[in-house]
Tab-separated table of C-alpha atoms in Angstrom:
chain	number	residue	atom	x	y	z
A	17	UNK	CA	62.831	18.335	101.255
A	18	UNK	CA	61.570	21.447	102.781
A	19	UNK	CA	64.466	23.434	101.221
A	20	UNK	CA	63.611	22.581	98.304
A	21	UNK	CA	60.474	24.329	98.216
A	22	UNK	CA	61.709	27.512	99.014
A	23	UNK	CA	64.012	27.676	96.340
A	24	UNK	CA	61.155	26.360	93.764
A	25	UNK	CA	58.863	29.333	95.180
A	26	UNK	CA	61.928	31.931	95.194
A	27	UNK	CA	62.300	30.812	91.129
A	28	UNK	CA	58.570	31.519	90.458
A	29	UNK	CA	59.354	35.087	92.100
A	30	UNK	CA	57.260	34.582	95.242
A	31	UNK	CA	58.548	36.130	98.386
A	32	UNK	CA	59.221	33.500	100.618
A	33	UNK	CA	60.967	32.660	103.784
A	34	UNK	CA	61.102	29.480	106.151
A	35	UNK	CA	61.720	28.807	109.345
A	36	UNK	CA	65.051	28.212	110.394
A	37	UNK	CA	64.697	25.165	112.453
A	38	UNK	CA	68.623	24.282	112.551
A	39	UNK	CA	69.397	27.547	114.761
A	40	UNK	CA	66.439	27.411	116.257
A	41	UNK	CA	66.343	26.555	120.067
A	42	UNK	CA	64.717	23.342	121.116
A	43	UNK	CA	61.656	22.952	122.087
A	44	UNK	CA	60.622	24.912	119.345
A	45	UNK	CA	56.780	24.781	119.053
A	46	UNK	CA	56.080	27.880	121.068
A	47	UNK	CA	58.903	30.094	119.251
A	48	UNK	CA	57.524	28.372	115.659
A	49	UNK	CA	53.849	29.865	116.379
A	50	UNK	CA	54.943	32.818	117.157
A	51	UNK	CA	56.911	33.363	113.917
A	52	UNK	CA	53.486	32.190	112.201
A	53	UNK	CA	51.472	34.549	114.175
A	54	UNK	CA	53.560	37.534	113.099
A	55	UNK	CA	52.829	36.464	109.582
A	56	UNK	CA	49.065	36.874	109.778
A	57	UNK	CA	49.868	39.871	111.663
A	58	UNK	CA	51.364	41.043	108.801
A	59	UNK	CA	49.522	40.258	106.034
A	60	UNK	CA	51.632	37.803	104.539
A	61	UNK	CA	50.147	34.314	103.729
A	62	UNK	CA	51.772	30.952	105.950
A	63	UNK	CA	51.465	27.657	105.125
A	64	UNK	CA	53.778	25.412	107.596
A	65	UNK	CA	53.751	21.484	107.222
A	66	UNK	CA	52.440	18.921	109.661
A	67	UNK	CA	54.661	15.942	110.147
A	68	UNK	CA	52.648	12.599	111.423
A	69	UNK	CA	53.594	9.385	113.642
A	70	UNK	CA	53.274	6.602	111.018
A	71	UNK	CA	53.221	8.456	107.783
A	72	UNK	CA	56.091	6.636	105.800
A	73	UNK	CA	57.109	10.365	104.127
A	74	UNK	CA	60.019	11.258	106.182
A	75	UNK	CA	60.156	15.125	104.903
A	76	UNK	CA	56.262	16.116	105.103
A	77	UNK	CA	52.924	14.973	105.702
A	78	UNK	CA	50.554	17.398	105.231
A	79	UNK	CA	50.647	21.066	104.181
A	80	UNK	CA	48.242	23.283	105.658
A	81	UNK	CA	47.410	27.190	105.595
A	82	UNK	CA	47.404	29.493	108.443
A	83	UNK	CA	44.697	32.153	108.101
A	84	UNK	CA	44.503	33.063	111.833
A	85	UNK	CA	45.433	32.143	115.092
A	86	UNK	CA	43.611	32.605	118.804
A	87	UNK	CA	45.584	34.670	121.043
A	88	UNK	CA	47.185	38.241	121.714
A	89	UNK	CA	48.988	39.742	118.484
A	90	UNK	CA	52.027	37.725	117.985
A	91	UNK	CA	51.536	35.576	121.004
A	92	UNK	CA	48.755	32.625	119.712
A	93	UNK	CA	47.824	30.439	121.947
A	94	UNK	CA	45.914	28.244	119.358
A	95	UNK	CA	46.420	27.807	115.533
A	96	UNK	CA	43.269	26.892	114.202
A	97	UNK	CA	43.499	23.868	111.230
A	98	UNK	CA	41.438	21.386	109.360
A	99	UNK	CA	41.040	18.068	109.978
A	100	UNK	CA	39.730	17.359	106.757
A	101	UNK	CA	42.441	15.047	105.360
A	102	UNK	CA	43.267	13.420	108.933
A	103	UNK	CA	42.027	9.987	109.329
A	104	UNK	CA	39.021	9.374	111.928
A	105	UNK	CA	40.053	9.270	115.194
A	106	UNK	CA	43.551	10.245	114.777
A	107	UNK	CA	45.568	13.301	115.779
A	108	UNK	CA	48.486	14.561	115.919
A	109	UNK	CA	50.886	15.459	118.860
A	110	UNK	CA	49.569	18.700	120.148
A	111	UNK	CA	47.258	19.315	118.028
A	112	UNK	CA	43.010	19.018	119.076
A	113	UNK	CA	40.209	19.526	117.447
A	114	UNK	CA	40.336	23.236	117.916
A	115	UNK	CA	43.972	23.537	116.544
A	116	UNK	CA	47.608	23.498	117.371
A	117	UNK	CA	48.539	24.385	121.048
A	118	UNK	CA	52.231	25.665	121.544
């Protein structure tokens, strides 16, 4: 699961932390960005996990990297991805061509 990860990077010394998505309030998409965006505003590396409708993988789909976002500093209003593993015509739930909008 996603836990699970985190303590597998924590063993190989990485610095890692994850968002807390059981305290979190719901909906969460807008706080969740903005926790990404201070990230890349800081430096540090993100990589968050797409979940897809009809994927049989309950826990993750795909895992993609955040090198930027569109938007004020810590306020993105877009968070550019690829689509190069997506199958044609297909896209996620709030995601477009141009990225993830919160």
């Amino acid at each position: 699961g996603c836990c699970d990860s985190v303590a597998v990077a924590r063993r190989l010394r990485l610095n890692v932390t994850a968002w807390d998505h059981a305290s979190a309030l719901q909906p969460q998409a807008a706080a969740f960005a903005a926790w990404l965006a201070r990230s890349v505003d800081a430096g540090e590396p993100s990589v968050f996990g797409v979940y897809m409708a009809g994927e049989d993988n309950p826990h993750l789909d795909h895992i993609v990297p955040l090198v930027g976002y569109v938007g004020v500093p810590g306020r993105p209003t877009t968070l550019p991805h690829t689509t190069s593993h997506t199958p044609a015509g297909f896209t996620p739930a709030g995601f477009t061509p141009a990225g993830f909008t919160p």
